[in-house]
Amino acid sequence: MELKPTESELEILQVIWKLGQCTVRDVHEELTKYKDAGYTTTLKLMQIMADKGLVERDTNAKTHLYKALVTREQAQTSALDKIMDTVFKGSTADLVIQALGKHRASSDEIDAIRVYLQQFEQ
């Protein structure tokens, strides 16, 4: 399955990954903590996400429950592939240089990057 979640869908997925199985109301309440979001917009987006296969809707109860059908890692890979192809024209070096040059990495993150790079050198 090729994932193509929009930015708004990714925000909803973040909430579902955090909460687990949840209702539209649960997602809406989380979203309104940091953005202006209408309930009906959240509902419509989650219905579209179900149609796209990003989430599954359990309709057995009066209140429908949603759960993610894609993992955070799958979404990250899909987004990264899209960015690599469209923004960095496939250049891993350009992506890493841009990421490390513009965003301060913690010493733990830098250590993890070193360990990862050493695996390629062996």
PDB file of C-alpha atoms in Angstrom:
ATOM      1  CA  MET A   1       0.000   0.000   0.000  1.00  0.00           C
ATOM      2  CA  GLU A   2       1.389   3.395  -0.974  1.00  0.00           C
ATOM      3  CA  LEU A   3       0.834   5.891   1.832  1.00  0.00           C
ATOM      4  CA  LYS A   4       0.029   9.469   0.961  1.00  0.00           C
ATOM      5  CA  PRO A   5      -1.386  11.059   4.106  1.00  0.00           C
ATOM      6  CA  THR A   6      -1.850  14.810   3.978  1.00  0.00           C
ATOM      7  CA  GLU A   7      -0.476  17.093   6.692  1.00  0.00           C
ATOM      8  CA  SER A   8      -3.868  17.161   8.425  1.00  0.00           C
ATOM      9  CA  GLU A   9      -4.137  13.379   8.237  1.00  0.00           C
ATOM     10  CA  LEU A  10      -0.677  13.063   9.778  1.00  0.00           C
ATOM     11  CA  GLU A  11      -1.798  15.290  12.663  1.00  0.00           C
ATOM     12  CA  ILE A  12      -4.756  12.982  13.234  1.00  0.00           C
ATOM     13  CA  LEU A  13      -2.528   9.906  13.026  1.00  0.00           C
ATOM     14  CA  GLN A  14      -0.241  11.439  15.660  1.00  0.00           C
ATOM     15  CA  VAL A  15      -3.220  11.659  18.011  1.00  0.00           C
ATOM     16  CA  ILE A  16      -4.372   8.109  17.271  1.00  0.00           C
ATOM     17  CA  TRP A  17      -0.850   6.738  17.788  1.00  0.00           C
ATOM     18  CA  LYS A  18      -0.751   8.539  21.132  1.00  0.00           C
ATOM     19  CA  LEU A  19      -4.216   7.525  22.336  1.00  0.00           C
ATOM     20  CA  GLY A  20      -4.672   4.170  20.646  1.00  0.00           C
ATOM     21  CA  GLN A  21      -8.222   3.290  19.660  1.00  0.00           C
ATOM     22  CA  CYS A  22     -10.327   6.441  20.008  1.00  0.00           C
ATOM     23  CA  THR A  23     -13.395   8.360  18.864  1.00  0.00           C
ATOM     24  CA  VAL A  24     -13.621  11.392  16.611  1.00  0.00           C
ATOM     25  CA  ARG A  25     -14.392  13.435  19.751  1.00  0.00           C
ATOM     26  CA  ASP A  26     -11.148  12.191  21.388  1.00  0.00           C
ATOM     27  CA  VAL A  27      -9.121  13.201  18.335  1.00  0.00           C
ATOM     28  CA  HIS A  28     -10.910  16.530  18.008  1.00  0.00           C
ATOM     29  CA  GLU A  29     -10.266  17.431  21.660  1.00  0.00           C
ATOM     30  CA  GLU A  30      -6.550  16.670  21.275  1.00  0.00           C
ATOM     31  CA  LEU A  31      -6.280  18.703  18.062  1.00  0.00           C
ATOM     32  CA  THR A  32      -7.961  21.758  19.581  1.00  0.00           C
ATOM     33  CA  LYS A  33      -5.217  21.923  22.222  1.00  0.00           C
ATOM     34  CA  TYR A  34      -2.859  23.334  19.584  1.00  0.00           C
ATOM     35  CA  LYS A  35      -4.925  24.362  16.562  1.00  0.00           C
ATOM     36  CA  ASP A  36      -8.313  25.674  15.544  1.00  0.00           C
ATOM     37  CA  ALA A  37     -10.129  22.591  14.297  1.00  0.00           C
ATOM     38  CA  GLY A  38     -13.816  22.103  13.616  1.00  0.00           C
ATOM     39  CA  TYR A  39     -15.441  18.869  14.767  1.00  0.00           C
ATOM     40  CA  THR A  40     -17.106  18.201  11.407  1.00  0.00           C
ATOM     41  CA  THR A  41     -13.789  18.760   9.625  1.00  0.00           C
ATOM     42  CA  THR A  42     -12.099  16.235  11.904  1.00  0.00           C
ATOM     43  CA  LEU A  43     -14.958  13.785  11.319  1.00  0.00           C
ATOM     44  CA  LYS A  44     -14.767  14.177   7.530  1.00  0.00           C
ATOM     45  CA  LEU A  45     -10.985  13.778   7.504  1.00  0.00           C
ATOM     46  CA  MET A  46     -11.213  10.602   9.575  1.00  0.00           C
ATOM     47  CA  GLN A  47     -13.872   9.209   7.214  1.00  0.00           C
ATOM     48  CA  ILE A  48     -11.582   9.942   4.262  1.00  0.00           C
ATOM     49  CA  MET A  49      -8.681   8.313   6.122  1.00  0.00           C
ATOM     50  CA  ALA A  50     -10.814   5.186   6.593  1.00  0.00           C
ATOM     51  CA  ASP A  51     -11.567   5.151   2.852  1.00  0.00           C
ATOM     52  CA  LYS A  52      -7.834   5.503   2.111  1.00  0.00           C
ATOM     53  CA  GLY A  53      -6.964   2.635   4.450  1.00  0.00           C
ATOM     54  CA  LEU A  54      -5.020   4.778   6.924  1.00  0.00           C
ATOM     55  CA  VAL A  55      -7.403   4.031   9.801  1.00  0.00           C
ATOM     56  CA  GLU A  56     -10.016   1.420  10.573  1.00  0.00           C
ATOM     57  CA  ARG A  57     -13.461   2.333  11.896  1.00  0.00           C
ATOM     58  CA  ASP A  58     -15.266  -0.036  14.275  1.00  0.00           C
ATOM     59  CA  THR A  59     -18.974   0.628  13.831  1.00  0.00           C
ATOM     60  CA  ASN A  60     -20.228  -2.033  16.273  1.00  0.00           C
ATOM     61  CA  ALA A  61     -20.892   0.494  19.037  1.00  0.00           C
ATOM     62  CA  LYS A  62     -22.995   3.657  18.901  1.00  0.00           C
ATOM     63  CA  THR A  63     -19.806   5.726  19.060  1.00  0.00           C
ATOM     64  CA  HIS A  64     -17.462   4.672  16.272  1.00  0.00           C
ATOM     65  CA  LEU A  65     -13.919   3.800  17.326  1.00  0.00           C
ATOM     66  CA  TYR A  66     -10.939   4.425  15.082  1.00  0.00           C
ATOM     67  CA  LYS A  67      -7.504   2.842  15.132  1.00  0.00           C
ATOM     68  CA  ALA A  68      -4.472   3.389  12.932  1.00  0.00           C
ATOM     69  CA  LEU A  69      -3.775   0.841  10.217  1.00  0.00           C
ATOM     70  CA  VAL A  70      -0.347   2.334   9.523  1.00  0.00           C
ATOM     71  CA  THR A  71       2.514   2.616  11.949  1.00  0.00           C
ATOM     72  CA  ARG A  72       4.446   5.755  12.739  1.00  0.00           C
ATOM     73  CA  GLU A  73       7.450   4.153  10.999  1.00  0.00           C
ATOM     74  CA  GLN A  74       5.470   3.482   7.821  1.00  0.00           C
ATOM     75  CA  ALA A  75       4.269   7.088   7.724  1.00  0.00           C
ATOM     76  CA  GLN A  76       7.781   8.403   8.392  1.00  0.00           C
ATOM     77  CA  THR A  77       9.216   6.273   5.590  1.00  0.00           C
ATOM     78  CA  SER A  78       6.536   7.415   3.175  1.00  0.00           C
ATOM     79  CA  ALA A  79       7.018  11.093   4.061  1.00  0.00           C
ATOM     80  CA  LEU A  80      10.795  10.819   3.906  1.00  0.00           C
ATOM     81  CA  ASP A  81      10.691   9.098   0.510  1.00  0.00           C
ATOM     82  CA  LYS A  82       8.473  11.887  -0.814  1.00  0.00           C
ATOM     83  CA  ILE A  83      10.765  14.602   0.576  1.00  0.00           C
ATOM     84  CA  MET A  84      13.881  12.829  -0.697  1.00  0.00           C
ATOM     85  CA  ASP A  85      12.469  12.584  -4.211  1.00  0.00           C
ATOM     86  CA  THR A  86      10.846  16.003  -4.505  1.00  0.00           C
ATOM     87  CA  VAL A  87      12.975  18.319  -2.373  1.00  0.00           C
ATOM     88  CA  PHE A  88      16.426  16.726  -2.312  1.00  0.00           C
ATOM     89  CA  LYS A  89      16.360  14.983  -5.716  1.00  0.00           C
ATOM     90  CA  GLY A  90      17.412  11.722  -4.065  1.00  0.00           C
ATOM     91  CA  SER A  91      20.478  13.137  -2.280  1.00  0.00           C
ATOM     92  CA  THR A  92      20.766  11.628   1.188  1.00  0.00           C
ATOM     93  CA  ALA A  93      23.789  13.834   1.911  1.00  0.00           C
ATOM     94  CA  ASP A  94      21.866  17.032   1.134  1.00  0.00           C
ATOM     95  CA  LEU A  95      18.995  15.937   3.376  1.00  0.00           C
ATOM     96  CA  VAL A  96      21.278  15.078   6.318  1.00  0.00           C
ATOM     97  CA  ILE A  97      23.360  18.261   5.934  1.00  0.00           C
ATOM     98  CA  GLN A  98      20.204  20.374   5.816  1.00  0.00           C
ATOM     99  CA  ALA A  99      18.672  18.595   8.819  1.00  0.00           C
ATOM    100  CA  LEU A 100      21.789  18.836  10.974  1.00  0.00           C
ATOM    101  CA  GLY A 101      22.615  22.359   9.828  1.00  0.00           C
ATOM    102  CA  LYS A 102      19.222  23.841  10.641  1.00  0.00           C
ATOM    103  CA  HIS A 103      18.172  21.856  13.709  1.00  0.00           C
ATOM    104  CA  ARG A 104      20.252  21.336  16.816  1.00  0.00           C
ATOM    105  CA  ALA A 105      20.659  17.637  17.560  1.00  0.00           C
ATOM    106  CA  SER A 106      21.205  16.501  21.143  1.00  0.00           C
ATOM    107  CA  SER A 107      24.443  14.747  22.055  1.00  0.00           C
ATOM    108  CA  ASP A 108      22.478  11.483  22.364  1.00  0.00           C
ATOM    109  CA  GLU A 109      21.095  11.942  18.857  1.00  0.00           C
ATOM    110  CA  ILE A 110      24.564  12.693  17.471  1.00  0.00           C
ATOM    111  CA  ASP A 111      25.944   9.581  19.213  1.00  0.00           C
ATOM    112  CA  ALA A 112      23.142   7.489  17.678  1.00  0.00           C
ATOM    113  CA  ILE A 113      23.935   8.932  14.239  1.00  0.00           C
ATOM    114  CA  ARG A 114      27.630   8.073  14.693  1.00  0.00           C
ATOM    115  CA  VAL A 115      26.805   4.482  15.644  1.00  0.00           C
ATOM    116  CA  TYR A 116      24.508   4.193  12.635  1.00  0.00           C
ATOM    117  CA  LEU A 117      27.162   5.586  10.254  1.00  0.00           C
ATOM    118  CA  GLN A 118      29.818   3.254  11.654  1.00  0.00           C
ATOM    119  CA  GLN A 119      27.666   0.302  10.590  1.00  0.00           C
ATOM    120  CA  PHE A 120      28.085   1.440   6.976  1.00  0.00           C
ATOM    121  CA  GLU A 121      31.864   1.744   7.308  1.00  0.00           C
ATOM    122  CA  GLN A 122      32.361  -1.866   8.398  1.00  0.00           C
TER     123      GLN A 122
END
